[in-house]
Short mmCIF file of C-alpha atoms and ligand atoms in Angstrom, two decimals:
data_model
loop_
_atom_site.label_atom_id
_atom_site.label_comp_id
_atom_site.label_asym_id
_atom_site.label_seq_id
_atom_site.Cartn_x
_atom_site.Cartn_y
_atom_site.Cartn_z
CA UNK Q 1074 110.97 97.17 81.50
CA UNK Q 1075 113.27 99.67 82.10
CA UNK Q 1076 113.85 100.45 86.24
CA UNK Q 1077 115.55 103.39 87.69
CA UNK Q 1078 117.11 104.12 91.42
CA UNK Q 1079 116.66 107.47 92.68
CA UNK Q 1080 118.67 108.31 95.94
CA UNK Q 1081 116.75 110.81 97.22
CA UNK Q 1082 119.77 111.96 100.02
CA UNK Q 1083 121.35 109.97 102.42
CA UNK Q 1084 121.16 108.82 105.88
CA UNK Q 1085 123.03 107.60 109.12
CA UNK Q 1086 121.74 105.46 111.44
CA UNK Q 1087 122.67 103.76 114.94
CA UNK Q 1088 124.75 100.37 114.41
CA UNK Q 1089 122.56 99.07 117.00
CA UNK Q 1090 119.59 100.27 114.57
CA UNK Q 1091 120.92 98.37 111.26
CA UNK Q 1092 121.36 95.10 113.15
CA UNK Q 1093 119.30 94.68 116.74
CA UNK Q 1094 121.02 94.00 119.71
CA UNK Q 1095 119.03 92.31 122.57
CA UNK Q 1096 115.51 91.71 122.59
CA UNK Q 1097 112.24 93.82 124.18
CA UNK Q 1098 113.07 97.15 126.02
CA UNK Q 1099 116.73 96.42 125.59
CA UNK Q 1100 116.92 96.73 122.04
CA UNK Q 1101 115.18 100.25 121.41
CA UNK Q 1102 117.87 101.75 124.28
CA UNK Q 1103 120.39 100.11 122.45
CA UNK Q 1104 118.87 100.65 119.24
CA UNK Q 1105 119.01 104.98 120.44
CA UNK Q 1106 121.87 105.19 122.70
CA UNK Q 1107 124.39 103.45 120.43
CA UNK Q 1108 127.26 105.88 119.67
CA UNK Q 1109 128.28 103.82 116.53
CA UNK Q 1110 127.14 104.88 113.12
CA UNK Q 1111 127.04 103.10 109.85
CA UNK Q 1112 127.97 104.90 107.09
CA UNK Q 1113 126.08 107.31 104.64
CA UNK Q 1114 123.45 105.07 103.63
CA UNK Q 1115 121.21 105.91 99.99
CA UNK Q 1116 117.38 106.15 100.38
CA UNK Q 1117 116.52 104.88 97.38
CA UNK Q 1118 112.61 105.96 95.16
CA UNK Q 1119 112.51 103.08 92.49
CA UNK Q 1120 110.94 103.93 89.48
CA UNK Q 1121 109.31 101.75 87.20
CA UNK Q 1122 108.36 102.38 83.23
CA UNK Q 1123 105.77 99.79 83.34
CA UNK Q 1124 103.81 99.97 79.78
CA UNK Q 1125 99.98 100.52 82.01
CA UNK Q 1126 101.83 103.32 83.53
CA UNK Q 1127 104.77 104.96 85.39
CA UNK Q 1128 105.05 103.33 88.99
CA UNK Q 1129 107.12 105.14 91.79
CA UNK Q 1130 108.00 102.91 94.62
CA UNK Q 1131 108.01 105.14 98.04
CA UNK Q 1132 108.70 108.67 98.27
CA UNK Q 1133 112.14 109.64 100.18
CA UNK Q 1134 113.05 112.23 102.19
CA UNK Q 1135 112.45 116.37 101.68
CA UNK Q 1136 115.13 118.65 102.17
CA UNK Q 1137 113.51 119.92 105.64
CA UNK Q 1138 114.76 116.63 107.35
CA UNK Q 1139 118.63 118.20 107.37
CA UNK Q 1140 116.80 120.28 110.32
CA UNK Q 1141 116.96 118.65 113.68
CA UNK Q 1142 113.50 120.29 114.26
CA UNK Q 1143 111.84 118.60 111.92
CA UNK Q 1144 111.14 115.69 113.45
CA UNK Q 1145 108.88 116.18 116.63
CA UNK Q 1146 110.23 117.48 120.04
CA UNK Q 1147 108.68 114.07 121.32
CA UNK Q 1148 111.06 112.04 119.45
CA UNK Q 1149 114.83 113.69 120.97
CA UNK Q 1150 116.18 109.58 120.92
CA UNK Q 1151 115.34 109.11 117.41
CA UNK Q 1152 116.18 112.70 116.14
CA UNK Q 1153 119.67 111.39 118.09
CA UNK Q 1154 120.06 107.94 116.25
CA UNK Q 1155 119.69 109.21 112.33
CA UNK Q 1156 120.57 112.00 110.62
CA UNK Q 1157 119.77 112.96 107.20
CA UNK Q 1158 121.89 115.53 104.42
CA UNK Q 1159 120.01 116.39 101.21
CA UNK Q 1160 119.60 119.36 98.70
CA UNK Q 1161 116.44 120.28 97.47
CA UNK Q 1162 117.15 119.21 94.08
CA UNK Q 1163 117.90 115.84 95.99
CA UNK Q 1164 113.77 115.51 96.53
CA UNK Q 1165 111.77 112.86 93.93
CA UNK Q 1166 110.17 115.84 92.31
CA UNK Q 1167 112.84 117.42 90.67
CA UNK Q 1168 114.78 114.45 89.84
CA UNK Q 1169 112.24 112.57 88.55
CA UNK Q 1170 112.03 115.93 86.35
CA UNK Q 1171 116.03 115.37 85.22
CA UNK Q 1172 114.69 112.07 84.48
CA UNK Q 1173 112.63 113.42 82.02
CA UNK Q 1174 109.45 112.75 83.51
CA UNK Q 1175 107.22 115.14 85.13
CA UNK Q 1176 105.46 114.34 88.57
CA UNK Q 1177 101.99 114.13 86.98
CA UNK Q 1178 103.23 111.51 84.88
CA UNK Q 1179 103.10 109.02 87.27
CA UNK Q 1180 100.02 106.81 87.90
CA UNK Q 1181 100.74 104.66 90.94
CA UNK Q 1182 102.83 105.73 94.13
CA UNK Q 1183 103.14 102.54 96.15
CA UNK Q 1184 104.49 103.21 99.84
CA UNK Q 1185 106.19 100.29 101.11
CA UNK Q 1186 105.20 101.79 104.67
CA UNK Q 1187 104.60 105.64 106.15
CA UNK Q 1188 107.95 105.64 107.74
CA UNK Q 1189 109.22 109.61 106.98
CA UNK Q 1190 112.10 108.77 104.46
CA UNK Q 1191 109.83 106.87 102.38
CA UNK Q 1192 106.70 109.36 102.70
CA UNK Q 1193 108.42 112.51 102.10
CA UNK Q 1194 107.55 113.34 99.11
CA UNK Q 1195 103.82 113.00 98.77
CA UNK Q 1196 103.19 116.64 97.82
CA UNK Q 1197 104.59 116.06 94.32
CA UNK Q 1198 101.36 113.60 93.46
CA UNK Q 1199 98.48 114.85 93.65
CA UNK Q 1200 97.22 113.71 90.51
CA UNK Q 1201 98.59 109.75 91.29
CA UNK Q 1202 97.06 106.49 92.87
CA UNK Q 1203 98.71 106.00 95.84
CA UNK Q 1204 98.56 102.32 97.29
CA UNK Q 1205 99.41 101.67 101.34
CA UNK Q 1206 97.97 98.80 103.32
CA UNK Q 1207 95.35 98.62 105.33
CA UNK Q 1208 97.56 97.65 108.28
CA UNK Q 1209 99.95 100.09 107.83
CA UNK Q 1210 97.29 103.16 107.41
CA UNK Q 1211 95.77 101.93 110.89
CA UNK Q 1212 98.89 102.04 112.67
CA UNK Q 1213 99.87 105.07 110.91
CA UNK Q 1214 96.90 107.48 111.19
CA UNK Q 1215 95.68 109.78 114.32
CA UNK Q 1216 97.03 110.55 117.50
CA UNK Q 1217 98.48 106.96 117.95
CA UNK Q 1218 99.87 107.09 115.02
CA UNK Q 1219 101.84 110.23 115.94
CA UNK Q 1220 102.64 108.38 119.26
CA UNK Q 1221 103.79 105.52 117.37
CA UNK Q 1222 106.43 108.08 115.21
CA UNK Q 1223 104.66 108.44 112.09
CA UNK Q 1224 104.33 112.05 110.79
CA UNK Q 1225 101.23 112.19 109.54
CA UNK Q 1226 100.69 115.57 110.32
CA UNK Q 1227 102.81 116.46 107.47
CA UNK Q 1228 100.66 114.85 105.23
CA UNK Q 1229 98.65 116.77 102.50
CA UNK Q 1230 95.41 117.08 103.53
CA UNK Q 1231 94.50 115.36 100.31
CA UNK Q 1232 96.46 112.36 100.97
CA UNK Q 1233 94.28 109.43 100.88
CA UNK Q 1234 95.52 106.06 99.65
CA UNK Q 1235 93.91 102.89 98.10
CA UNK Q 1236 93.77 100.53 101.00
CA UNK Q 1237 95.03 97.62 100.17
CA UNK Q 1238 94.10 94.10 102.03
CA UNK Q 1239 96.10 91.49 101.53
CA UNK Q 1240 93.21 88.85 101.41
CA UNK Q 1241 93.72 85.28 100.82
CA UNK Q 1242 94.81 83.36 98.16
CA UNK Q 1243 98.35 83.13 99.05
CA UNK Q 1244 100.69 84.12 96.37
CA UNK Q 1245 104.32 81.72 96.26
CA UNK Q 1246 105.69 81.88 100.25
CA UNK Q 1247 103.78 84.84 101.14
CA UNK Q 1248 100.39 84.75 103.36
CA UNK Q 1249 98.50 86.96 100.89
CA UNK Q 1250 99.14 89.18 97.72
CA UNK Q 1251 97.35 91.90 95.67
CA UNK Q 1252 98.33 91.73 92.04
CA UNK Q 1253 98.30 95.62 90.89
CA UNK Q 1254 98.46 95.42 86.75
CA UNK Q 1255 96.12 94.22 84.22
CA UNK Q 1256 98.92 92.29 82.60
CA UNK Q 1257 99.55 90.21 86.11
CA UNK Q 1258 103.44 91.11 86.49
CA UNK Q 1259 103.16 93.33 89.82
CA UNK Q 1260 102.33 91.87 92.94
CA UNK Q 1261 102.41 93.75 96.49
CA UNK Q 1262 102.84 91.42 99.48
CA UNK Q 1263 102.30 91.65 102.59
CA UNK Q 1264 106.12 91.53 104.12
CA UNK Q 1265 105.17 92.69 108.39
CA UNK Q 1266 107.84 92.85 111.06
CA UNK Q 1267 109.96 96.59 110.50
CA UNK Q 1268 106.40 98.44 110.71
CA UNK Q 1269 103.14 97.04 110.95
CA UNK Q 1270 101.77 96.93 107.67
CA UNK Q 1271 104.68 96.81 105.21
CA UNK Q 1272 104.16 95.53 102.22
CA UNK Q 1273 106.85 94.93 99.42
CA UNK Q 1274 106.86 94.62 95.82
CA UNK Q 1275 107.36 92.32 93.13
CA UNK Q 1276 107.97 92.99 89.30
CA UNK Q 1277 108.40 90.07 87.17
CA UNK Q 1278 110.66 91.18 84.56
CA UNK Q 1279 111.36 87.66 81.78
CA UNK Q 1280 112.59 85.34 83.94
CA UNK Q 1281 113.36 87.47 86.47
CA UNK Q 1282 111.72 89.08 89.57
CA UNK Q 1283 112.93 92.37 91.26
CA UNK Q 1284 111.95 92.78 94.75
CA UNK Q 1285 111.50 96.11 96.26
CA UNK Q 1286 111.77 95.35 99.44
CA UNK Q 1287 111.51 99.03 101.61
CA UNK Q 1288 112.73 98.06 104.64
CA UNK Q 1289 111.97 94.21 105.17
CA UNK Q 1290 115.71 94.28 105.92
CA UNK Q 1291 117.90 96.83 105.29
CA UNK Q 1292 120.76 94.67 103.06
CA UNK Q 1293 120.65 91.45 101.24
CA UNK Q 1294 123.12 90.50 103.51
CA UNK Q 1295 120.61 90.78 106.50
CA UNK Q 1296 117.98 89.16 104.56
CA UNK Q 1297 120.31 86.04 104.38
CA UNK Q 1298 121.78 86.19 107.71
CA UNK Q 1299 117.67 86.94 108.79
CA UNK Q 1300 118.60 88.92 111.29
CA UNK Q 1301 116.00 92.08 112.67
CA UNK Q 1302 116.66 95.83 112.77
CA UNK Q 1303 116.60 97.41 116.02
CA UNK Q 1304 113.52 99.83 115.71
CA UNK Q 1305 110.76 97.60 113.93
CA UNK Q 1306 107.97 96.28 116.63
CA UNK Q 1307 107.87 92.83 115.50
CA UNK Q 1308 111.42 91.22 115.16
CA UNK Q 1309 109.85 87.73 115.14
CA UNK Q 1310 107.77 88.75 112.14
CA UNK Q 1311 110.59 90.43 110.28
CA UNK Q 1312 112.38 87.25 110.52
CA UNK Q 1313 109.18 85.40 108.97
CA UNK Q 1314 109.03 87.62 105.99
CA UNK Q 1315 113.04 87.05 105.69
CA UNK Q 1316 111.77 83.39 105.60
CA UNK Q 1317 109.10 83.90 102.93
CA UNK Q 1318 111.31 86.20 100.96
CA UNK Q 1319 113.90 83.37 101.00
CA UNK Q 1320 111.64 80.81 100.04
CA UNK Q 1321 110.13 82.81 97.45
CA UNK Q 1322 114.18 83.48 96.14
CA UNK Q 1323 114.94 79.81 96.19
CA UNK Q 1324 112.03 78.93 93.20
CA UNK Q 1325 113.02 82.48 91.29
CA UNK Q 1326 115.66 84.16 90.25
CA UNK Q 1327 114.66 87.27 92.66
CA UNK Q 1328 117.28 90.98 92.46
CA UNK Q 1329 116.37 91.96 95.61
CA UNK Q 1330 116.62 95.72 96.35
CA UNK Q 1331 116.07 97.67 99.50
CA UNK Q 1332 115.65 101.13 99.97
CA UNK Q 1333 119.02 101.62 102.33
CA UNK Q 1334 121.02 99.13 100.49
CA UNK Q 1335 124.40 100.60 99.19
CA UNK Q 1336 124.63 97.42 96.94
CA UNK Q 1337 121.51 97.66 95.52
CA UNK Q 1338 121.63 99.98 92.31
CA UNK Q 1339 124.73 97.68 91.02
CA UNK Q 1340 122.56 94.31 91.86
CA UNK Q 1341 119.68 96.08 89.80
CA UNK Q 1342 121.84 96.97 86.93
CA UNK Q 1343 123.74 93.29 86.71
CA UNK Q 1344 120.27 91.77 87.47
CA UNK Q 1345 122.17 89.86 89.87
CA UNK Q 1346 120.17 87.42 91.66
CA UNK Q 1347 120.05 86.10 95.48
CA UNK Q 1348 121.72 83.18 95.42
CA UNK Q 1349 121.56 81.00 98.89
CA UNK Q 1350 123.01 77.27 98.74
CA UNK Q 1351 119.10 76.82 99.07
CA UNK Q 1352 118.35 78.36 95.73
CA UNK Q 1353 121.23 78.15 93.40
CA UNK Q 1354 120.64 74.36 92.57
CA UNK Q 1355 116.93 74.69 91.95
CA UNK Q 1356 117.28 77.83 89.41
CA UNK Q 1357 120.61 76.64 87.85
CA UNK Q 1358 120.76 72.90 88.54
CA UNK Q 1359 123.94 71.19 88.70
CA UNK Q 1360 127.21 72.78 88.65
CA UNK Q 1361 126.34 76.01 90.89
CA UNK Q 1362 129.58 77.54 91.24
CA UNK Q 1363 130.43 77.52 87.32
CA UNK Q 1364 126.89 79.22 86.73
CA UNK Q 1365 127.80 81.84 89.30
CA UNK Q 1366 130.78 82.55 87.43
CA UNK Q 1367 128.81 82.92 84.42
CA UNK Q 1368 126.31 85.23 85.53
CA UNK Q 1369 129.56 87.44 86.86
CA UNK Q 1370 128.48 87.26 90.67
CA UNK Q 1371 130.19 85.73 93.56
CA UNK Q 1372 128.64 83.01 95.89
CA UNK Q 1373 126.79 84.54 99.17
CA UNK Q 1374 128.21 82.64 102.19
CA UNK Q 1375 125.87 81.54 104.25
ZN1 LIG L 2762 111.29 102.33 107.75
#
């Protein structure tokens, strides 16, 4: 299956915003007073030549967010803590278009949440499925959702997702799982803690799984460490789903690829697998560090 990153742009954000400092209150003043910044980070649209049909995973940014009055004059902190450069041929629809593909191509958009650098480019689909959970389009939606920093009233007025619920069974470490293709090799998960309702994505792939994980932690490196961003309204619960993404890692080989992840383009061409001292022994057995030198990858430290 072949699998494409799109960078659609780049972004800065607060150090305090990458990695949380302090807990309640604390954190969000930290999170948008911080006068560090990382460096440019990619906001990565994944998209996916599946054979039922062309999936796009999130939506990036548009070209309008370079203007500090596009985001809301209730919002000066966050307008403050991330900043955004793009071109307009930066946006999904014209590079999926150098792609060779043509927006109406595409039959699912899955949003991994309705944060705007993942739900900027709507407008391009108006002929595709999109797919958001339930949770996420009640937190997202109306006046509170507005309140609550969502920019829904940039929408297109005929934007209305599949809902998805992530009823039980429970799929592998996660609580519940919706399994989107016919031929049972996508699965969206419920993966809570940076927003509400996020939900990531799995692609099975042979033996291995690629997990498109939005923003369930913005690096690999934070997945391990399970550490919390500094904007997401449940930190507890973003350190669960680092749990359940790690325990779902340790019985599969899992590339795991964020949307703000400068690594995660090479890990998705090398197919190069988390590996935690958790993991490595159950998917390699035996001699771990010879088998990471074989796949061409180096030992994470934990
Ligand atoms: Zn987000």
């Amino acid at each position: 299956m072949k699998i494409q990153a799109i960078s659609t742009g780049k972004v800065k954000i607060t150090q305090n915003w990458r990695l949380a400092q302090g807990s309640g209150f604390k954190r969000l003043m930290n999170t948008l007073l911080d006068n560090e910044f990382t460096a440019w980070l990619p906001i990565y649209v994944w998209l996916i030549e599946h054979p039922e049909g062309l999936i796009l995973i999130d939506t990036g940014i548009p070209a309008e967010a370079n203007k500090r009055i596009w985001f809301p004059p209730f919002m000066p902190l966050l307008q403050r803590a991330a900043t955004f450069e793009m071109t307009p041929e930066e946006e999904i629809g014209p590079q999926l278009q150098q792609s060779g593909f043509a927006p109406a191509d595409v039959r699912w958009v899955i949003l991994t949440h309705l944060h705007q650098d993942h739900d900027g480019g709507l407008h391009y689909f108006p002929q595709a499925e999109f797919i958001v959970s339930q949770t996420e389009w009640a937190a997202a939606t109306g006046l509170k959702g507005r309140m609550n920093g969502y920019l829904n009233q940039r929408w297109p007025e005929w934007f209305q997702p599949t809902l998805i619920n992530f009823e039980p069974p429970s799929y592998e470490s996660f609580a519940g799982h919706h399994t989107l293709t016919n031929a049972g090799d996508v699965h969206l998960l419920p993966t809570p803690g940076h927003s509400p309702g996020h939900m990531s994505i799995i692609v099975e792939d042979g033996n291995v799984s690629f997990f498109f994980a939005g923003d369930a932690s913005y690096t690999e490196e934070l997945l391990l460490a399970e550490k919390p961003d500094g904007i997401g309204p449940e930190p507890q619960k973003q350190q669960e789903t680092h749990q359940r993404i790690l325990a779902y890692a340790a019985q599969k080989p899992t590339v795991y690829l964020p949307s703000h992840d400068p690594e995660a383009q090479k890990r998705l061409a090398n197919r190069a697998a988390v590996l935690t001292n958790k993991n490595a022994a159950s998917i390699w057995g035996g001699d771990v560090s010879s088998r990471w030198a074989e796949a061409g990858v180096s030992p994470v430290a934990l």
